[in-house]
Coordinates of C-alpha atoms in Angstrom, one line a residue:
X1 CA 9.4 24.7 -5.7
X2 CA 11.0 21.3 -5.1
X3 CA 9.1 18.6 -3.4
X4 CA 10.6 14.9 -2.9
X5 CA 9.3 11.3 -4.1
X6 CA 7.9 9.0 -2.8
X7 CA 4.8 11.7 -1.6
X8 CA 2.8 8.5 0.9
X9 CA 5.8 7.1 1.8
X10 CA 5.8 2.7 3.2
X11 CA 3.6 0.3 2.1
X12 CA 0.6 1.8 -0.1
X13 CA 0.9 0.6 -3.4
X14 CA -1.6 0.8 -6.3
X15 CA -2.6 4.6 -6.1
X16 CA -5.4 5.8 -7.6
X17 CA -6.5 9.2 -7.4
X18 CA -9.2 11.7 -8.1
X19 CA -10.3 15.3 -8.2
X20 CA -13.3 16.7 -6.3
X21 CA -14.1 20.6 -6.1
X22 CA -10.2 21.9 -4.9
X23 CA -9.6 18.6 -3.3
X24 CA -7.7 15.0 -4.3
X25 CA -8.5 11.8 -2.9
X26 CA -5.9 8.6 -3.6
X27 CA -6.9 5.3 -2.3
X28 CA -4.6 2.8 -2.5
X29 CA -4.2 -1.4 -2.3
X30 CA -3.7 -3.3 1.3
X31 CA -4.2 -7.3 0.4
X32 CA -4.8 -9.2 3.2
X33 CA -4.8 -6.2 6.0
X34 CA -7.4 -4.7 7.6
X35 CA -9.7 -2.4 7.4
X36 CA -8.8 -2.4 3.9
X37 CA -8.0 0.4 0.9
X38 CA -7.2 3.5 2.8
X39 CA -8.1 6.6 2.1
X40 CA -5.9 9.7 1.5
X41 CA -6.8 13.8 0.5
X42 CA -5.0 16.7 -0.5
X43 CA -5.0 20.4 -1.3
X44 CA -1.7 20.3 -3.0
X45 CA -1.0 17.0 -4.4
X46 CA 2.4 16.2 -2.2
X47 CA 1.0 16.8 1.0
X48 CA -1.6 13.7 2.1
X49 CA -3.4 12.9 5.1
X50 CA -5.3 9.6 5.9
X51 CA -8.9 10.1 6.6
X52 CA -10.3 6.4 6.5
X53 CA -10.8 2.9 4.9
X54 CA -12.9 1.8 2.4
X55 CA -13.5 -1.3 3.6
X56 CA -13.9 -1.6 7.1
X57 CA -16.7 -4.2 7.8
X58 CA -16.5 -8.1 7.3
X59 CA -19.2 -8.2 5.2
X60 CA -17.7 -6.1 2.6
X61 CA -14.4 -8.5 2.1
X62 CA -13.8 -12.2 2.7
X63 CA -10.0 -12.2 4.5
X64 CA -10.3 -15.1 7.0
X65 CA -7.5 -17.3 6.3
X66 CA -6.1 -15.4 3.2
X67 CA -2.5 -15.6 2.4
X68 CA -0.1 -12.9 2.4
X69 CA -0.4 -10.5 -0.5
X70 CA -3.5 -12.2 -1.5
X71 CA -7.1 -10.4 -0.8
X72 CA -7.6 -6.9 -1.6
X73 CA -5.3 -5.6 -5.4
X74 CA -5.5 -2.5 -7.3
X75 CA -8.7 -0.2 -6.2
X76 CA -9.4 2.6 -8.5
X77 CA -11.3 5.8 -6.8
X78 CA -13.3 7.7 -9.2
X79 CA -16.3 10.3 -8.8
X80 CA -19.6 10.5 -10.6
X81 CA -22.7 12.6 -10.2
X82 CA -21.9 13.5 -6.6
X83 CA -21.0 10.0 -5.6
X84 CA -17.6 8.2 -4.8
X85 CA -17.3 4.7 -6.6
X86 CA -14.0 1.8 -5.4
X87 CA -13.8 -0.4 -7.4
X88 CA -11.6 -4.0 -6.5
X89 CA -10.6 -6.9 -6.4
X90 CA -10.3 -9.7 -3.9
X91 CA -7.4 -11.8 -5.5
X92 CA -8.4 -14.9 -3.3
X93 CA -11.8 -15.2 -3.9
X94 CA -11.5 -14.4 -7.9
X95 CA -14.0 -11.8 -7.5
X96 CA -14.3 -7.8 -8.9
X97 CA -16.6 -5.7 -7.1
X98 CA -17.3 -2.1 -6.3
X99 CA -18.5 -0.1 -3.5
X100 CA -20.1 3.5 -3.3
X101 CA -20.3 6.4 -0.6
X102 CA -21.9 9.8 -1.0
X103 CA -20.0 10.6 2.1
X104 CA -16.1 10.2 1.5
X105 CA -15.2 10.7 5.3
X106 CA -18.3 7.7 6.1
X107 CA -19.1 4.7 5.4
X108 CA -19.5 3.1 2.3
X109 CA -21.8 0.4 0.8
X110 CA -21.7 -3.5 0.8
X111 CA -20.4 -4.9 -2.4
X112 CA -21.8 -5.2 -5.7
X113 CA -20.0 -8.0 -7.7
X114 CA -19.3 -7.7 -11.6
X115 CA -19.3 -11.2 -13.7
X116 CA -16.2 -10.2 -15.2
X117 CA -12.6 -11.6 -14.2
X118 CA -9.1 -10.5 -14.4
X119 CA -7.4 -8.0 -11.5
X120 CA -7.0 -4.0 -11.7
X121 CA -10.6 -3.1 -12.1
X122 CA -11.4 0.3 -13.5
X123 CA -14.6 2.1 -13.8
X124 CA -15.5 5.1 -16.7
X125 CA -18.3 7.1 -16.2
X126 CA -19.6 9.4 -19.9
X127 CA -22.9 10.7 -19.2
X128 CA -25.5 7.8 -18.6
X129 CA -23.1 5.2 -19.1
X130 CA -20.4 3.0 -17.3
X131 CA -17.6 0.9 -18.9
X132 CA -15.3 -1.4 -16.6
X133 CA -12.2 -2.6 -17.2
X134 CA -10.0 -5.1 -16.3
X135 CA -7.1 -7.5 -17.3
X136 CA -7.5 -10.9 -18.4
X137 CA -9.8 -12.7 -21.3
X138 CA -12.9 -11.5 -22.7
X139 CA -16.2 -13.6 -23.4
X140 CA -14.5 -14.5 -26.9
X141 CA -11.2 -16.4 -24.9
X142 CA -9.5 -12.9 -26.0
X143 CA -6.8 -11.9 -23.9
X144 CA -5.6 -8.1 -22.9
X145 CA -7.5 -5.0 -21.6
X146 CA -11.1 -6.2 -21.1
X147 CA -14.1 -3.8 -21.4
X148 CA -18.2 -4.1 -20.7
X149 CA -20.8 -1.8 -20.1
X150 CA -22.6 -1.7 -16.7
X151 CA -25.6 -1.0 -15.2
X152 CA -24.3 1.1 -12.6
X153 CA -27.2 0.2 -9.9
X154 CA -26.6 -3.6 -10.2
X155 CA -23.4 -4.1 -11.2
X156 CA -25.3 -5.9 -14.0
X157 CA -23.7 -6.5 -17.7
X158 CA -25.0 -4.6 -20.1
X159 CA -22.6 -5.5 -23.3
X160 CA -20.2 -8.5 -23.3
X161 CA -16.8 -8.5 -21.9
X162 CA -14.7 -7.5 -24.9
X163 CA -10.4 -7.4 -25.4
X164 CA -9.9 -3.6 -26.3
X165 CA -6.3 -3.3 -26.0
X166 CA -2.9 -5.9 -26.2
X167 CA -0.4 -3.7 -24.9
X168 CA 2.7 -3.4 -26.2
X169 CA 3.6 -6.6 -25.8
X170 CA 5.4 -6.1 -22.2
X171 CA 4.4 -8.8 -20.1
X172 CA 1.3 -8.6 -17.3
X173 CA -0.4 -5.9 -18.9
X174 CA -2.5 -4.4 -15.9
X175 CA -3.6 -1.6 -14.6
X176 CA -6.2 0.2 -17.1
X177 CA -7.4 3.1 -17.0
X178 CA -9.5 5.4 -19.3
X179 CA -9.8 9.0 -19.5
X180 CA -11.8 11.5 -21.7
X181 CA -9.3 14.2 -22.7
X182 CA -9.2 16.7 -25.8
X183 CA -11.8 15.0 -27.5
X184 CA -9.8 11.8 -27.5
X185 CA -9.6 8.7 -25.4
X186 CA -6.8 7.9 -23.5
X187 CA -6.0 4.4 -22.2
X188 CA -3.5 3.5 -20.0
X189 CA -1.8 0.5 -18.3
X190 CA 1.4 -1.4 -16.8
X191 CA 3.5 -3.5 -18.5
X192 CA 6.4 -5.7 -17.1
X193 CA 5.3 -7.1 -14.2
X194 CA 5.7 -4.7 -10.6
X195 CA 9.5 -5.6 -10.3
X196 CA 12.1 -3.9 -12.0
X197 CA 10.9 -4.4 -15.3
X198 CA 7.8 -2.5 -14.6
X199 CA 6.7 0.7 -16.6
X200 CA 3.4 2.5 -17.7
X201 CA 2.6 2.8 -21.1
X202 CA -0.4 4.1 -23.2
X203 CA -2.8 4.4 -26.0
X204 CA -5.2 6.3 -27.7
X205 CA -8.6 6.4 -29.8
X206 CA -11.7 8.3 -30.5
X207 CA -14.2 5.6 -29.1
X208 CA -14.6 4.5 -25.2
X209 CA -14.0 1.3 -27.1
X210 CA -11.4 1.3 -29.1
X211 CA -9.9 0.9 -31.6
X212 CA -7.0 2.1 -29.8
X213 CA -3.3 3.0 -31.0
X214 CA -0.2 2.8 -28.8
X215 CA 2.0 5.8 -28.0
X216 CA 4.8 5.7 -31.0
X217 CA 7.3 6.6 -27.9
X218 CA 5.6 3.5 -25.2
X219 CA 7.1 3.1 -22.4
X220 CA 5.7 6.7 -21.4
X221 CA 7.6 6.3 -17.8
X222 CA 9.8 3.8 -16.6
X223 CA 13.0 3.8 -14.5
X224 CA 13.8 -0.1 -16.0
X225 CA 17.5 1.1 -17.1
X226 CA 18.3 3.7 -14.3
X227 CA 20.5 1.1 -12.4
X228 CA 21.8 2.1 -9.4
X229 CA 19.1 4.5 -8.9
X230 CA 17.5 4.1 -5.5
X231 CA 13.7 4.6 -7.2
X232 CA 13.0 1.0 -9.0
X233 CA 9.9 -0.5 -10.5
X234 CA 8.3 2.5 -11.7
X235 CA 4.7 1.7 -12.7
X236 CA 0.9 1.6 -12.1
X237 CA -0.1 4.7 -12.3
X238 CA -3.4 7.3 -12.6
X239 CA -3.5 10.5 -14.5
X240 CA -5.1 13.7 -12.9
X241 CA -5.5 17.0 -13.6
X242 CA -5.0 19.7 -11.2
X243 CA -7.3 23.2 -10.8
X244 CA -4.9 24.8 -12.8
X245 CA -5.0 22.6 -16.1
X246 CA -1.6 20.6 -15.2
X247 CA -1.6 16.8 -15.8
X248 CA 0.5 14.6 -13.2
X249 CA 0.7 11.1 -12.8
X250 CA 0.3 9.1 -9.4
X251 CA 2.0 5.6 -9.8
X252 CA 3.7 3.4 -7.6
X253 CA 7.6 2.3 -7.2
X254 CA 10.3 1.3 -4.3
X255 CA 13.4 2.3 -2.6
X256 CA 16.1 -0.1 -3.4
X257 CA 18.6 -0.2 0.0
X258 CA 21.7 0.3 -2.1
X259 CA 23.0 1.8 -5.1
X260 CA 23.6 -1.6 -6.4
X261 CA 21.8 -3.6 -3.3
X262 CA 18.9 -4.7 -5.4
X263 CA 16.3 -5.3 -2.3
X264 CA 13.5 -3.4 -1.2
X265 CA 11.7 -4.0 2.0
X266 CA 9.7 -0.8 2.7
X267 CA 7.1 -1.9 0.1
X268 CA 5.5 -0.1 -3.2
X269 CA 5.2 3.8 -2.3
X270 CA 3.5 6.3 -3.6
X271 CA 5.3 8.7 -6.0
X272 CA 4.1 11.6 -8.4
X273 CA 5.8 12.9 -11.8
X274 CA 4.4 15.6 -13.9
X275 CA 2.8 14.8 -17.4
X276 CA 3.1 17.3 -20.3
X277 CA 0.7 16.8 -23.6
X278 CA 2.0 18.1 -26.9
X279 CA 0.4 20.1 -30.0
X280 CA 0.0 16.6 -31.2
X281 CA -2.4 15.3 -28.6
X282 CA 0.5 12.6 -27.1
X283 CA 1.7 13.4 -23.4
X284 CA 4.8 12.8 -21.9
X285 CA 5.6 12.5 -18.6
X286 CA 8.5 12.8 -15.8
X287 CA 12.1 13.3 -16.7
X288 CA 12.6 11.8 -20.0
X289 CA 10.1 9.3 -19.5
X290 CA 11.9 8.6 -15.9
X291 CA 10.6 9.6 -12.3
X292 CA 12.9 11.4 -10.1
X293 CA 13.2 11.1 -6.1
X294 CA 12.8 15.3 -6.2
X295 CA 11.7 17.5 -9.2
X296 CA 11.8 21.3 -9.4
X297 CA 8.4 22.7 -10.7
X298 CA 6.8 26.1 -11.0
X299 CA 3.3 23.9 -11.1
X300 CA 3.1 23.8 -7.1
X301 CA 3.4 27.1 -5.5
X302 CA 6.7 28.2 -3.5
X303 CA 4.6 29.0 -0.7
X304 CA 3.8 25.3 -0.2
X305 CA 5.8 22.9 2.2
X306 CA 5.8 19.3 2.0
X307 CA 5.9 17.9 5.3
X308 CA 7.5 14.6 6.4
X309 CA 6.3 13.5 10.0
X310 CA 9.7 11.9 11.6
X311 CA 8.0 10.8 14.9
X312 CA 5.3 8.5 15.4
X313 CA 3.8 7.4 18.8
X314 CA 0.5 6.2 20.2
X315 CA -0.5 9.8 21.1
X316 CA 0.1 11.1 17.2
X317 CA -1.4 8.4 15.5
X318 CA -5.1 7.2 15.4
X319 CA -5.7 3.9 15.9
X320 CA -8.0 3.9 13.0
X321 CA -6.2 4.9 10.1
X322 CA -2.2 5.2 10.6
X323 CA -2.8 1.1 12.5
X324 CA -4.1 -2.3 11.0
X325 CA -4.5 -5.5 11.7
X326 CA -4.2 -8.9 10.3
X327 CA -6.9 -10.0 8.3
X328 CA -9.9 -9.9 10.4
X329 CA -9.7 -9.1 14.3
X330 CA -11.3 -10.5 17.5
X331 CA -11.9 -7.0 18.5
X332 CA -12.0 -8.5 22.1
X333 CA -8.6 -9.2 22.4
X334 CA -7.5 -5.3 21.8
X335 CA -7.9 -2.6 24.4
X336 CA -6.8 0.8 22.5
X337 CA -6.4 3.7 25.0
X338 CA -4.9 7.4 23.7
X339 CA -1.0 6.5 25.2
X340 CA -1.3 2.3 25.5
X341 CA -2.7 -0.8 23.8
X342 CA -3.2 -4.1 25.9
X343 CA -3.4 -7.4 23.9
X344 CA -4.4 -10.9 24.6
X345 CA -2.7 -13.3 23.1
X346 CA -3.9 -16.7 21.8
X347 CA -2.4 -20.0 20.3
X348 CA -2.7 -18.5 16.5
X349 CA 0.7 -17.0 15.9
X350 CA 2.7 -15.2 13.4
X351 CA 3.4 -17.9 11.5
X352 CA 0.3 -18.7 10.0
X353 CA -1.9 -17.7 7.6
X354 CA -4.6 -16.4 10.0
X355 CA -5.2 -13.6 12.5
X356 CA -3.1 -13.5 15.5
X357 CA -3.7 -10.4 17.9
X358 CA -1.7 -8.1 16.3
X359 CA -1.5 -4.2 15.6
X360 CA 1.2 -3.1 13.4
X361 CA 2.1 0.3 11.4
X362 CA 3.7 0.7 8.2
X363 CA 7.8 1.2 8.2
X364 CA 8.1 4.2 6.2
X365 CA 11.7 5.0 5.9
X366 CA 15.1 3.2 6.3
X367 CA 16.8 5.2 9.4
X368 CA 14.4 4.4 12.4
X369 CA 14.3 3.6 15.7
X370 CA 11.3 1.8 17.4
X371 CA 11.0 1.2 20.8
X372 CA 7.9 -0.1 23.4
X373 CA 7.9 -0.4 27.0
X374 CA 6.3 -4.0 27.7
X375 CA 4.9 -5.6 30.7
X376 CA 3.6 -9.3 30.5
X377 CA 1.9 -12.1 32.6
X378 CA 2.3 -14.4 30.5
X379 CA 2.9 -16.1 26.9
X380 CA 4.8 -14.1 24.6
X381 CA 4.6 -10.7 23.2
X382 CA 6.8 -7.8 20.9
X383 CA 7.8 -5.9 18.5
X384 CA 7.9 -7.9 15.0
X385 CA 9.1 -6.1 11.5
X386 CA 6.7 -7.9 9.8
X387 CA 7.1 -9.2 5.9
X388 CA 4.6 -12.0 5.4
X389 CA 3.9 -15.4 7.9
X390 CA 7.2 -16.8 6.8
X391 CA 9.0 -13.7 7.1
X392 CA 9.3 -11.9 10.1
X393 CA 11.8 -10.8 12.6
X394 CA 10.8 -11.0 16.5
X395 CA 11.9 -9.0 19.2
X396 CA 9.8 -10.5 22.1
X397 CA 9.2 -11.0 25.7
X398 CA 8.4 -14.1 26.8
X399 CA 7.8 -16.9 30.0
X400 CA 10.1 -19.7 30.6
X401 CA 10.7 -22.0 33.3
X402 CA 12.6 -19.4 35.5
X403 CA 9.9 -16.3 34.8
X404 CA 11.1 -14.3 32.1
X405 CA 13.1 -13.8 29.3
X406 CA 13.9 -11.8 25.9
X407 CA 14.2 -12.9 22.8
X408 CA 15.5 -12.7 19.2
X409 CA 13.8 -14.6 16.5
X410 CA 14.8 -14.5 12.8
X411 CA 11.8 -16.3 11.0
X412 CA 13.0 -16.5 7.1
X413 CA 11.4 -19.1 4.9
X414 CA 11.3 -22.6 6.9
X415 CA 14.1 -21.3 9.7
X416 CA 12.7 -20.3 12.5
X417 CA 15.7 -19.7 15.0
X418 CA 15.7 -18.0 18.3
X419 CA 19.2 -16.2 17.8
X420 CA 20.0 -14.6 21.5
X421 CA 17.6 -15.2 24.8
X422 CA 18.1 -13.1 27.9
X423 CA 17.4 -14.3 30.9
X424 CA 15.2 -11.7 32.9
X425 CA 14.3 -14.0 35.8
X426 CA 11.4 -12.3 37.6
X427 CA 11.2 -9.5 35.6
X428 CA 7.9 -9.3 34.0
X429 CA 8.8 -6.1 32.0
X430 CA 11.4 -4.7 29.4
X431 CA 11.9 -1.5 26.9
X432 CA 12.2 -3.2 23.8
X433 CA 14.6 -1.1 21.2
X434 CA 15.1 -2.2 17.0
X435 CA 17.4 0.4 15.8
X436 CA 17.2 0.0 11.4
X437 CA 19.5 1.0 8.5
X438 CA 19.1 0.9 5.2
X439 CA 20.4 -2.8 5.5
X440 CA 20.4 -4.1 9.0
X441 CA 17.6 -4.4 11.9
X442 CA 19.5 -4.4 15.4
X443 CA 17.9 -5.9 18.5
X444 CA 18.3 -4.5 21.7
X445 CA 16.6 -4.6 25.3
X446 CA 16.8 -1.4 28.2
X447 CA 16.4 -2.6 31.5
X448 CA 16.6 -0.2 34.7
X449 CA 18.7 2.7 32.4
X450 CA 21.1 -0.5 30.6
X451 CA 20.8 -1.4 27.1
X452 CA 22.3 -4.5 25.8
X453 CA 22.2 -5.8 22.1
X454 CA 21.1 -8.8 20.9
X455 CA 21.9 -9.0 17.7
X456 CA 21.6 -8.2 14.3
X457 CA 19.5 -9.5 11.1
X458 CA 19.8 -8.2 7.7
X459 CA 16.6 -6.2 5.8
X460 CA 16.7 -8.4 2.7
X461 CA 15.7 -11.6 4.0
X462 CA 12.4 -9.4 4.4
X463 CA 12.7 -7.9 1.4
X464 CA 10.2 -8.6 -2.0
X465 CA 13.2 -10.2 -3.7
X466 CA 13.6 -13.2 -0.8
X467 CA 9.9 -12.9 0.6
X468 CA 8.3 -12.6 -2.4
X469 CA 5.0 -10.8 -2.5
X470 CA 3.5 -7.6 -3.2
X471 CA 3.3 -6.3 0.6
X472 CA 6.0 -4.5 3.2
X473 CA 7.4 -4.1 6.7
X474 CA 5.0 -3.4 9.1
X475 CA 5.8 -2.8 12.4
X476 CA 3.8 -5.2 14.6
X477 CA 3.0 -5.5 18.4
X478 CA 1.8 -8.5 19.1
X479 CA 0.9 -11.5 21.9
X480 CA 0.4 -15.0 22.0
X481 CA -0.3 -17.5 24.4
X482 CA -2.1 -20.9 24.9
X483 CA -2.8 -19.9 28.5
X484 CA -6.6 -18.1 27.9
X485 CA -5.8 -14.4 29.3
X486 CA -2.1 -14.5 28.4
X487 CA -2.3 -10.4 28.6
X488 CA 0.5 -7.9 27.4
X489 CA 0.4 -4.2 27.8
X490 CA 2.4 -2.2 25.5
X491 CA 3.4 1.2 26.5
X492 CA 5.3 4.6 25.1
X493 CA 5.8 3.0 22.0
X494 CA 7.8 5.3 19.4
X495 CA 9.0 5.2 16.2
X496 CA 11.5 7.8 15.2
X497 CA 13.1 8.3 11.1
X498 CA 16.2 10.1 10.5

């Protein structure tokens, strides 16, 4: 069969995936939203459904007043002795923990911190005992891939930190990850930093601990010289083993918007490539070391269809797992019914590193329309295509002195302009349309069966190149309002790819 890349399409970068019984779970990074690292499963390795969060209590992650992209990086999802183990990091705080669950569809534990820094954690489970990993510099001021033993329990060191691994001398080696296979070792990591340089490469020993000898052929995948290839920064990625003795590789990358438009907006997605070891022990993997946007395989069954949902609305999603929020919420200003969502705005807006009232899902494609039916009494509220606080295109309803009118608002960097206003006088209510492309968002606003456009902004100036960042486009509804019970209620909201 052929099945299509990316396979968790928008912004979920980071994957990490495991294997239980006839089932695969992939959790993946979410920085500074929340509830935090969601949770995927699958019978068949291209189809996934979201079945929860990780983290979805306060007390398990500090977010309050946390940047964009900073908060929650790189979780790896591994399963030991009947139980499910996250391990993270929270960037802003400089601190790796880990959390457990015996439950994958509940709730899991309150954190238990490791004294060891550096990003990417990684946990390996051999019998009774527990290596983590991350990046960074070991007790000794060693830099690279750093290793300790754990006491599972506590979280406590059992061993001292210790560089195992260099890299290949790429730079921001990240990612590790260990793996018990053959008899032999396997350690594997990024190189090149999670741009268009990035790539995965490997090494190999017959200790947990090294010594360790890089893959003669490194970088094992990498699609650094495809250019004009819409799949970019190829990197990150998890090795896993399906029920009938296949390798694959999960690892993240991005749509570029052009052949030669090198901007990507939609964030780091989710793609798979198939991994093939030789007599010799080594494994390749993908299409000469490269991932494709399809690949034909006789490894996935002809009988299986990969589906790709094209509509979302508030009666196909769950408010739970397909939305998020800002950092941390005021719960109090959210009313989430099946077919609406009311929201009460306050005086923290979009444009600062905080937690407005806002509920936004991840773009997932280029080809969209979005629209929302909004009513308002007063303040402002809207649909934003959301980048980061600087970042952020607004297509709002809002009071003046008159009563009413709508909006656009290109925030990009320092600019803040309002490009078009609409007068709406009494009118307390609009349909709010964004039709996107590949390059452009347009603005437009139905009133009584009419549509008028006003105006156009281009995707890259919310793109990772311009933006900066690790994150993507979500789209947000939002309100805000000095006024205390500035209320919006948002309405037969859709989102619909082509």
């Amino acid at each position: 069969m052929r099945f299509n890349n990316p396979v968790v399409k928008g912004f979920y970068p980071d994957p990490s995936v495991c294997k239980v019984n006839n089932t695969y779970y992939l959790v993946c990074s979410s920085f500074q939203y929340f509830p935090g690292v969601p949770i995927f499963e699958s019978k068949d390795l291209i189809n996934w459904t979201q079945i929860g969060h990780c983290l979805t209590r306060t007390s398990q992650v500090q977010l309050d007043t946390v940047d964009s992209s900073g908060g929650v990086f790189a979780p790896t999802l591994r399963h030991h002795n009947g139980r499910f183990y996250m391990t993270t990091t929270n960037d802003t705080t400089r601190q790796n923990f880990y959390i457990w669950t015996d439950d994958i569809y509940g709730e899991w534990s309150e954190p238990i911190y490791v004294d060891q820094g550096g990003i990417d954690p990684d946990l390996y489970f051999e019998e009774d005992r527990t290596y983590f990993m991350s990046n960074g510099t070991d007790d000794f001021g060693v830099g690279g891939i750093v290793q300790c033993e754990l006491e599972i329990e506590t979280g406590r060191k059992l061993t001292p930190s210790r560089s195992i691994w260099q890299g290949t001398g790429g730079r921001y080696l990240e990612s590790p990850h260990l793996y018990k296979i053959n008899g032999r070792y396997y350690l594997m990591a990024a190189e090149g930093g999670t741009e268009y340089g990035h790539m995965i490469t490997y090494a190999r020993g017959d200790s947990a601990t090294g010594p360790f000898e890089a893959y003669a052929n490194n970088p094992v995948l990498t699609n650094r010289n495809l250019g004009g290839y819409e799949l970019q920064g190829v990197g990150h990625g998890d090795l896993i083993q399906d029920g009938e003795g296949h390798w694959w590789l999960f690892h993240l990358g991005f749509r570029q918007t052009g052949q030669y438009l090198t901007y990507h907006h939609l964030g780091r997605e989710v793609f798979l490539a198939p991994v093939t070891f030789g007599e010799d022990g080594w494994f390749t993997a993908g299409h000469n070391s490269t991932t494709l946007l399809s690949f034909e395989t006789d490894r996935i069954a002809d009988t299986i269809v990969q589906q790709d949902k094209k509509v979302f609305t508030f009666e196909n999603t769950d408010w739970n797992l397909d939305w998020c929020y800002l950092r941390h919420p005021a719960a109090g200003h959210y009313q989430l019914e099946a077919d609406k969502v009311k929201l009460t705005g306050t005086g923290v807006t979009l444009d600062v590193p905080a937690s407005p009232t806002f509920i936004g899902i991840r773009q997932k494609d280029f080809n969209a329309v979005i629209s929302c039916e909004i009513s308002l009494n007063s303040g402002e509220a809207g649909i934003t295509l959301y980048m980061d606080e600087k970042h952020h295109y607004d297509l709002a309803l809002r009071g003046n002195e008159q009563g009413y009118e709508v909006i656009e608002r290109l925030n990009i960097g320092e600019i803040k302009s309002v490009e078009k206003a609409i007068d709406l006088s009494d009118c307390h209510h609009a349909t709010l349309v964004v039709r996107a492309t590949p390059t452009y968002y347009h603005f437009y606003v139905q009133i009584e069966g009419t549509e008028t456009l006003l105006g156009a902004a281009q995707t890259r100036y919310l793109s990772s190149e311009v933006a900066g960042g690790f994150t993507g486009v979500l789209i947000g509804l939002y309100a805000t309002g000095e006024t205390p019970g500035s209320n919006a209620e948002f309405t037969h909201f859709s989102c619909v790819y082509s």
